[in-house]
């Protein structure tokens, strides 16, 4: 203890200088959007590189489960193409030719290299960034459901606002009806989310499937999310609607980043309508 006190007394002016510099730096970052943006992007690049190294080691021990999941996804895609009477082996088209093929969404393959799921405000890190065409406000999904929405990007990395975050609000609906609600998280079980704003006219049953509603310009409609685990109906309204996710949010490896090719057009039209 005496040595610590002696050290502080000996270097008190230097320590005070470091403290003041830190406080000044925090104020600059917090109150100037340009500096804040540069700081976030730089932090993403540094932490992204570290997470990428750790993730490479973890990948070695999860190759079997990841290969099995990829095989399942490929099987689902082949089955879907067969149902639409397409020749899977001969099909050939340009992924960006949306005008010719009526394509509305573009998908980018990515890997999660950091996954927080035990805090109240969780985020993830992906190994794709602006160099790969990734921007903020893109949906992130996998074969079992939705993961979150991209938030910040650097050249080769992106952070994702997880659905396990108090600021996450996803438009969803019952698969067997046209009643919509909002998917949120109460911060407790990372595999159980909640739905709010469901109208009392909705006929909800335990085991009902919940899917994306398609009202936002981020996620396509019809992506599976989970099933109704339980709920309370009191005073002629729904309360505590718990949703058991199809995804295990603690074990997510590879994902798809969804870009709505018509998003800007949709948002511009909606903003112009509101401003009339």
Short mmCIF file of C-alpha atoms in Angstrom, two decimals:
data_model
loop_
_atom_site.label_atom_id
_atom_site.label_comp_id
_atom_site.label_asym_id
_atom_site.label_seq_id
_atom_site.Cartn_x
_atom_site.Cartn_y
_atom_site.Cartn_z
CA UNK A 1 0.00 0.00 0.00
CA UNK A 2 2.86 2.40 0.90
CA UNK A 3 4.50 1.79 -2.45
CA UNK A 4 1.25 2.59 -4.26
CA UNK A 5 0.84 5.84 -2.32
CA UNK A 6 4.49 6.70 -2.98
CA UNK A 7 4.05 6.02 -6.69
CA UNK A 8 0.94 8.22 -6.89
CA UNK A 9 2.63 11.06 -5.02
CA UNK A 10 5.76 10.84 -7.17
CA UNK A 11 3.92 10.83 -10.50
CA UNK A 12 0.82 12.80 -9.47
CA UNK A 13 1.30 15.51 -12.07
CA UNK A 14 1.80 13.03 -14.88
CA UNK A 15 -1.22 11.00 -13.76
CA UNK A 16 -3.30 14.18 -13.54
CA UNK A 17 -2.21 15.07 -17.08
CA UNK A 18 -3.27 11.62 -18.39
CA UNK A 19 -6.63 11.92 -16.60
CA UNK A 20 -7.35 15.36 -18.08
CA UNK A 21 -6.32 14.21 -21.56
CA UNK A 22 -8.66 11.23 -21.28
CA UNK A 23 -11.58 13.40 -20.16
CA UNK A 24 -10.92 15.84 -23.00
CA UNK A 25 -10.79 13.02 -25.52
CA UNK A 26 -14.10 11.60 -24.27
CA UNK A 27 -15.78 15.00 -24.58
CA UNK A 28 -14.47 15.43 -28.13
CA UNK A 29 -15.72 12.02 -29.22
CA UNK A 30 -19.10 12.35 -27.53
CA UNK A 31 -19.95 15.83 -28.77
CA UNK A 32 -18.60 15.82 -32.33
CA UNK A 33 -20.22 13.38 -34.74
CA UNK A 34 -17.22 13.33 -37.12
CA UNK A 35 -14.72 12.44 -34.38
CA UNK A 36 -17.16 9.92 -32.91
CA UNK A 37 -17.56 8.21 -36.28
CA UNK A 38 -13.79 8.01 -36.82
CA UNK A 39 -13.25 6.65 -33.31
CA UNK A 40 -15.93 3.96 -33.72
CA UNK A 41 -14.54 2.87 -37.09
CA UNK A 42 -10.98 2.70 -35.73
CA UNK A 43 -12.12 0.72 -32.71
CA UNK A 44 -14.00 -1.67 -34.98
CA UNK A 45 -10.85 -2.30 -37.03
CA UNK A 46 -8.66 -2.99 -33.99
CA UNK A 47 -11.11 -5.19 -32.10
CA UNK A 48 -12.19 -6.85 -35.33
CA UNK A 49 -8.67 -8.08 -35.99
CA UNK A 50 -8.40 -9.48 -32.47
CA UNK A 51 -11.79 -11.18 -32.65
CA UNK A 52 -10.88 -12.65 -36.03
CA UNK A 53 -7.81 -14.37 -34.57
CA UNK A 54 -9.76 -15.81 -31.63
CA UNK A 55 -12.55 -16.89 -33.96
CA UNK A 56 -10.12 -18.81 -36.19
CA UNK A 57 -9.07 -20.94 -33.22
CA UNK A 58 -12.68 -21.60 -32.21
CA UNK A 59 -13.61 -22.53 -35.77
CA UNK A 60 -11.19 -25.45 -35.70
CA UNK A 61 -13.17 -27.07 -32.88
CA UNK A 62 -16.57 -26.49 -34.53
CA UNK A 63 -15.91 -27.63 -38.09
CA UNK A 64 -18.16 -30.69 -37.85
CA UNK A 65 -21.25 -28.82 -36.61
CA UNK A 66 -20.75 -25.96 -39.08
CA UNK A 67 -20.37 -28.34 -42.02
CA UNK A 68 -23.55 -30.12 -40.99
CA UNK A 69 -25.43 -26.82 -40.83
CA UNK A 70 -24.15 -25.78 -44.27
CA UNK A 71 -25.25 -29.11 -45.74
CA UNK A 72 -28.73 -28.56 -44.28
CA UNK A 73 -28.93 -25.08 -45.82
CA UNK A 74 -27.83 -26.35 -49.23
CA UNK A 75 -30.47 -29.08 -49.05
CA UNK A 76 -33.17 -26.52 -48.25
CA UNK A 77 -32.09 -24.34 -51.19
CA UNK A 78 -32.16 -27.27 -53.60
CA UNK A 79 -35.62 -28.30 -52.40
CA UNK A 80 -36.89 -24.73 -52.83
CA UNK A 81 -35.50 -24.50 -56.37
CA UNK A 82 -37.03 -27.84 -57.27
CA UNK A 83 -40.44 -26.71 -56.05
CA UNK A 84 -40.21 -23.72 -58.36
CA UNK A 85 -39.41 -25.99 -61.32
CA UNK A 86 -35.89 -24.64 -61.76
CA UNK A 87 -33.00 -26.75 -62.96
CA UNK A 88 -30.52 -26.33 -60.09
CA UNK A 89 -27.56 -27.60 -62.11
CA UNK A 90 -28.20 -25.34 -65.13
CA UNK A 91 -29.61 -22.22 -63.50
CA UNK A 92 -27.41 -19.23 -64.26
CA UNK A 93 -28.09 -15.54 -63.67
CA UNK A 94 -26.39 -12.36 -62.48
CA UNK A 95 -27.09 -11.72 -58.82
CA UNK A 96 -27.16 -7.92 -59.30
CA UNK A 97 -29.48 -7.90 -62.33
CA UNK A 98 -32.53 -6.99 -60.27
CA UNK A 99 -34.43 -5.36 -63.14
CA UNK A 100 -34.33 -8.49 -65.28
CA UNK A 101 -35.07 -11.06 -62.61
CA UNK A 102 -37.22 -8.99 -60.24
CA UNK A 103 -34.73 -9.45 -57.42
CA UNK A 104 -35.43 -7.29 -54.40
CA UNK A 105 -32.83 -8.59 -51.94
CA UNK A 106 -29.12 -9.29 -52.18
CA UNK A 107 -27.34 -11.58 -49.72
CA UNK A 108 -23.72 -11.43 -48.51
CA UNK A 109 -22.15 -14.36 -46.69
CA UNK A 110 -20.35 -13.47 -43.44
CA UNK A 111 -18.99 -15.02 -40.27
CA UNK A 112 -19.61 -13.92 -36.70
CA UNK A 113 -16.24 -13.44 -35.00
CA UNK A 114 -17.57 -12.07 -31.71
CA UNK A 115 -20.91 -12.75 -30.07
CA UNK A 116 -22.21 -11.15 -26.88
CA UNK A 117 -25.46 -12.63 -25.60
CA UNK A 118 -25.47 -12.39 -21.79
CA UNK A 119 -25.66 -8.61 -21.34
CA UNK A 120 -28.70 -6.32 -21.56
CA UNK A 121 -27.40 -4.59 -24.67
CA UNK A 122 -25.69 -7.20 -26.82
CA UNK A 123 -23.88 -6.83 -30.12
CA UNK A 124 -22.00 -9.04 -32.58
CA UNK A 125 -19.03 -8.52 -34.89
CA UNK A 126 -18.90 -9.74 -38.51
CA UNK A 127 -15.86 -10.22 -40.75
CA UNK A 128 -17.33 -8.12 -43.57
CA UNK A 129 -17.31 -4.31 -43.90
CA UNK A 130 -17.50 -1.45 -46.38
CA UNK A 131 -14.99 -3.13 -48.68
CA UNK A 132 -17.58 -5.86 -49.17
CA UNK A 133 -20.47 -3.42 -49.63
CA UNK A 134 -21.78 -3.59 -46.06
CA UNK A 135 -23.50 -0.48 -44.67
CA UNK A 136 -25.50 0.26 -41.50
CA UNK A 137 -29.16 -0.82 -41.24
CA UNK A 138 -28.90 -4.14 -43.08
CA UNK A 139 -30.65 -7.24 -41.79
CA UNK A 140 -28.58 -10.19 -40.53
CA UNK A 141 -30.11 -13.68 -40.67
CA UNK A 142 -29.24 -17.36 -40.90
CA UNK A 143 -31.16 -20.50 -41.84
CA UNK A 144 -32.99 -20.55 -38.50
CA UNK A 145 -34.06 -16.93 -38.13
CA UNK A 146 -33.04 -13.32 -37.63
CA UNK A 147 -29.89 -12.24 -35.77
CA UNK A 148 -29.98 -8.43 -35.78
CA UNK A 149 -29.26 -5.29 -37.80
CA UNK A 150 -25.85 -3.90 -38.84
CA UNK A 151 -24.94 -0.77 -36.88
CA UNK A 152 -21.34 0.41 -37.46
CA UNK A 153 -18.86 -0.56 -40.16
CA UNK A 154 -15.15 -0.31 -40.86
CA UNK A 155 -13.34 -1.43 -44.02
CA UNK A 156 -13.41 -5.14 -43.19
CA UNK A 157 -15.67 -5.49 -40.15
CA UNK A 158 -19.20 -4.66 -39.04
CA UNK A 159 -20.95 -4.59 -35.69
CA UNK A 160 -24.51 -5.81 -35.36
CA UNK A 161 -27.25 -4.63 -33.02
CA UNK A 162 -28.39 -8.02 -31.77
CA UNK A 163 -32.06 -8.86 -31.26
CA UNK A 164 -30.85 -9.37 -27.67
CA UNK A 165 -30.67 -5.62 -27.13
CA UNK A 166 -33.10 -3.25 -25.45
CA UNK A 167 -32.98 -0.97 -28.51
CA UNK A 168 -33.95 -3.77 -30.92
CA UNK A 169 -37.53 -3.59 -32.20
CA UNK A 170 -38.40 -5.93 -35.08
CA UNK A 171 -41.73 -5.98 -36.94
CA UNK A 172 -43.21 -9.50 -36.79
CA UNK A 173 -46.52 -11.26 -37.35
CA UNK A 174 -48.31 -14.51 -36.68
CA UNK A 175 -47.68 -16.94 -39.52
CA UNK A 176 -51.30 -18.09 -39.57
CA UNK A 177 -52.86 -14.59 -39.62
CA UNK A 178 -52.25 -10.97 -40.57
CA UNK A 179 -51.90 -9.68 -37.01
CA UNK A 180 -48.64 -7.82 -36.43
CA UNK A 181 -46.57 -7.01 -33.36
CA UNK A 182 -43.09 -5.93 -32.28
CA UNK A 183 -40.34 -8.32 -31.19
CA UNK A 184 -38.38 -7.11 -28.13
CA UNK A 185 -36.23 -8.63 -25.38
CA UNK A 186 -36.70 -8.28 -21.63
CA UNK A 187 -33.03 -9.02 -20.86
CA UNK A 188 -33.55 -12.38 -19.17
CA UNK A 189 -33.29 -15.64 -21.16
CA UNK A 190 -31.23 -15.17 -24.36
CA UNK A 191 -33.34 -17.76 -26.20
CA UNK A 192 -36.70 -16.30 -25.16
CA UNK A 193 -37.93 -13.01 -26.64
CA UNK A 194 -41.22 -11.17 -26.26
CA UNK A 195 -43.88 -9.71 -28.55
CA UNK A 196 -45.70 -6.49 -27.69
CA UNK A 197 -48.44 -4.46 -29.41
CA UNK A 198 -50.39 -7.51 -30.56
CA UNK A 199 -54.07 -6.53 -30.97
CA UNK A 200 -56.57 -8.25 -28.72
CA UNK A 201 -58.45 -9.57 -31.77
CA UNK A 202 -55.54 -11.89 -32.62
CA UNK A 203 -56.12 -15.57 -31.96
CA UNK A 204 -52.87 -16.71 -30.36
CA UNK A 205 -52.18 -20.31 -29.41
CA UNK A 206 -49.21 -21.95 -27.77
CA UNK A 207 -46.93 -23.29 -30.51
CA UNK A 208 -47.92 -20.69 -33.14
CA UNK A 209 -45.06 -19.76 -35.46
CA UNK A 210 -43.81 -16.16 -35.53
CA UNK A 211 -42.25 -14.74 -38.71
CA UNK A 212 -40.95 -11.37 -39.91
CA UNK A 213 -43.77 -9.04 -40.86
CA UNK A 214 -42.19 -7.38 -43.89
CA UNK A 215 -43.39 -3.89 -42.92
CA UNK A 216 -39.84 -2.61 -42.47
CA UNK A 217 -37.37 -2.01 -45.28
CA UNK A 218 -34.78 -4.25 -43.63
CA UNK A 219 -35.99 -7.85 -43.38
CA UNK A 220 -37.88 -9.79 -46.06
CA UNK A 221 -41.31 -11.02 -45.03
CA UNK A 222 -41.77 -14.59 -43.86
CA UNK A 223 -38.45 -15.38 -42.15
CA UNK A 224 -39.04 -17.82 -39.29
CA UNK A 225 -38.26 -16.49 -35.82
CA UNK A 226 -39.71 -18.86 -33.25
CA UNK A 227 -42.86 -20.23 -31.67
CA UNK A 228 -45.19 -18.95 -28.96
CA UNK A 229 -43.99 -20.51 -25.69
CA UNK A 230 -46.62 -19.04 -23.38
CA UNK A 231 -48.64 -15.88 -22.79
CA UNK A 232 -51.16 -14.20 -20.49
CA UNK A 233 -54.51 -12.81 -21.60
CA UNK A 234 -55.97 -10.50 -18.96
CA UNK A 235 -58.31 -7.51 -19.01
CA UNK A 236 -59.11 -8.24 -22.64
CA UNK A 237 -55.51 -7.82 -23.81
CA UNK A 238 -52.37 -9.90 -24.33
CA UNK A 239 -49.49 -9.69 -21.87
CA UNK A 240 -46.11 -11.42 -21.56
CA UNK A 241 -46.12 -13.19 -24.93
CA UNK A 242 -42.92 -15.24 -24.80
CA UNK A 243 -41.32 -16.53 -28.00
CA UNK A 244 -38.97 -19.51 -28.06
CA UNK A 245 -36.41 -18.75 -30.78
CA UNK A 246 -35.49 -21.31 -33.44
CA UNK A 247 -31.94 -19.97 -33.17
CA UNK A 248 -29.61 -20.73 -30.30
CA UNK A 249 -28.23 -17.20 -29.87
CA UNK A 250 -25.22 -18.52 -27.95
CA UNK A 251 -24.01 -20.66 -30.87
CA UNK A 252 -24.13 -18.70 -34.14
CA UNK A 253 -21.41 -19.09 -36.74
CA UNK A 254 -22.16 -18.09 -40.33
CA UNK A 255 -24.85 -15.63 -41.37
CA UNK A 256 -26.27 -13.80 -44.37
CA UNK A 257 -26.40 -10.00 -44.54
CA UNK A 258 -29.54 -8.88 -46.35
CA UNK A 259 -29.53 -5.77 -48.53
CA UNK A 260 -32.91 -4.47 -49.72
CA UNK A 261 -32.17 -3.16 -53.23
CA UNK A 262 -35.35 -1.05 -53.15
CA UNK A 263 -34.92 0.30 -49.61
CA UNK A 264 -33.88 3.86 -50.55
CA UNK A 265 -36.77 4.17 -53.00
CA UNK A 266 -39.24 2.99 -50.37
CA UNK A 267 -37.90 5.24 -47.61
CA UNK A 268 -37.80 8.32 -49.88
CA UNK A 269 -41.41 7.78 -50.90
CA UNK A 270 -42.54 7.32 -47.29
CA UNK A 271 -40.63 10.43 -46.12
CA UNK A 272 -42.06 12.54 -48.93
CA UNK A 273 -45.56 11.39 -48.03
CA UNK A 274 -45.06 12.30 -44.36
CA UNK A 275 -43.73 15.75 -45.28
CA UNK A 276 -46.62 16.68 -47.58
#
